[in-house]
Amino acid sequence: MFSIGQLSKRTGVKIPTIRYYEQMGLIDEPERSEGNQRRYTKDGLSRLSFIRHSRDLGFSVEDIRGLLDLSQHPEKPCSDAHSIAAQHLQDVQSRIAKLRRLERELKRITKCDAGNVAACAVIETLADHGLCETEH
Amino acid sequence: MFSIGQLSKRTGVKIPTIRYYEQMGLIDEPERSEGNQRRYTKDGLSRLSFIRHSRDLGFSVEDIRGLLDLSQHPEKPCSDAHSIAAQHLQDVQSRIAKLRRLERELKRITKCDAGNVAACAVIETLADHGLCETEH
DNA sequence: TATAATTCCTCTAGCCACTAGAGCTTCAAG
DNA sequence: CTTGAAGCTCTAGTGGCTAGAGGAATTATA
């Protein structure tokens, strides 16, 4: 049996976040001590680790809900899990693409070495979209 | 003089967002019509365009506050604007780096073509961080 | 000019995934 | 038995909007 603090240390999930996940229904309400403190089992630990790892990989809480549900039903088709992950991969890739466009534009405008704001490319570019090289 | 709707169309900023910016102090409170509706000038238009463009480039509202302030003081050193933009560029780059790590991991795990969840690499990997190739 | 359609107003609440803090209770070590 | 750490619940705040209610003003059409 682990206290919430021990669970937190073992999984790297902060205590208020654990309680938040419980509220959101991602983890079951654990048993309580006589004094009403949460007491977790190994099952609770591995479920929370799963969640932690999924969050690290950027899955949303809703996605995780689905993935957890799948993990409880080993006979279901793998394609369900696959499509959640593939969709997420697409999201990540489109975010990367967008950020790379930003990066290019920011690199360009930060090259400016004017003396004061009056001639500064940063300010000028922001004031006038027409000065941009690419769309964003 | 523009109504808020006209301003919205010309800048591409949604109406509630314009009112939100006003509340946040990014744009001045405009004059009002007799019937209490907002009436904007060309100055209001260009200030909002500046904000829109800065948001498109991913600057935070706080950054924009600083950039707007600089743009009103053309005699200030360009380096102030430069450092806001350079810091933002760094943020963007580190976000890209992080997303690329995610992308690699997600690509790897979505390659799985098992039949059911019991053998699915997606679920397996989420349950056990040890199966990951890289840190994240 | 009357009416209908559209736009605008303020205010409150919701989104995501937490995080912080107040004020209190319980637990574990010495 | 005391003390200090750790736990409890509850509320509110973060960023950057977005949605909706309920009403007033403006504009377009008949």
PDB file of C-alpha atoms (C1' of nucleotides) in Angstrom, chain C residues 4-30:
ATOM      1  C1'  DA C   4     -37.321  43.076 -40.147  1.00  0.00           C
ATOM      2  C1'  DA C   5     -32.690  41.491 -40.076  1.00  0.00           C
ATOM      3  C1'  DT C   6     -28.378  42.144 -38.500  1.00  0.00           C
ATOM      4  C1'  DT C   7     -25.046  43.772 -35.508  1.00  0.00           C
ATOM      5  C1'  DC C   8     -23.742  45.204 -31.140  1.00  0.00           C
ATOM      6  C1'  DC C   9     -23.841  45.535 -25.925  1.00  0.00           C
ATOM      7  C1'  DT C  10     -22.617  43.414 -21.083  1.00  0.00           C
ATOM      8  C1'  DC C  11     -22.088  39.657 -18.252  1.00  0.00           C
ATOM      9  C1'  DT C  12     -21.147  35.034 -16.949  1.00  0.00           C
ATOM     10  C1'  DA C  13     -19.210  30.638 -17.634  1.00  0.00           C
ATOM     11  C1'  DG C  14     -16.446  27.185 -20.050  1.00  0.00           C
ATOM     12  C1'  DC C  15     -12.200  25.234 -22.370  1.00  0.00           C
ATOM     13  C1'  DC C  16      -7.477  22.292 -21.127  1.00  0.00           C
ATOM     14  C1'  DA C  17      -4.517  20.312 -17.794  1.00  0.00           C
ATOM     15  C1'  DC C  18      -3.132  21.486 -14.220  1.00  0.00           C
ATOM     16  C1'  DT C  19      -1.207  24.589  -9.992  1.00  0.00           C
ATOM     17  C1'  DA C  20      -1.453  27.347  -5.667  1.00  0.00           C
ATOM     18  C1'  DG C  21      -3.133  28.378  -1.330  1.00  0.00           C
ATOM     19  C1'  DA C  22      -6.106  28.445   2.931  1.00  0.00           C
ATOM     20  C1'  DG C  23      -7.337  26.143   6.855  1.00  0.00           C
ATOM     21  C1'  DC C  24      -7.762  21.946   8.837  1.00  0.00           C
ATOM     22  C1'  DT C  25      -6.670  16.716  10.199  1.00  0.00           C
ATOM     23  C1'  DT C  26      -3.829  12.587  10.428  1.00  0.00           C
ATOM     24  C1'  DC C  27       0.307  10.082  10.598  1.00  0.00           C
ATOM     25  C1'  DA C  28       5.100   8.570  11.950  1.00  0.00           C
ATOM     26  C1'  DA C  29       9.351   9.349  14.510  1.00  0.00           C
ATOM     27  C1'  DG C  30      11.654  10.332  18.689  1.00  0.00           C
TER      28       DG C  30
END
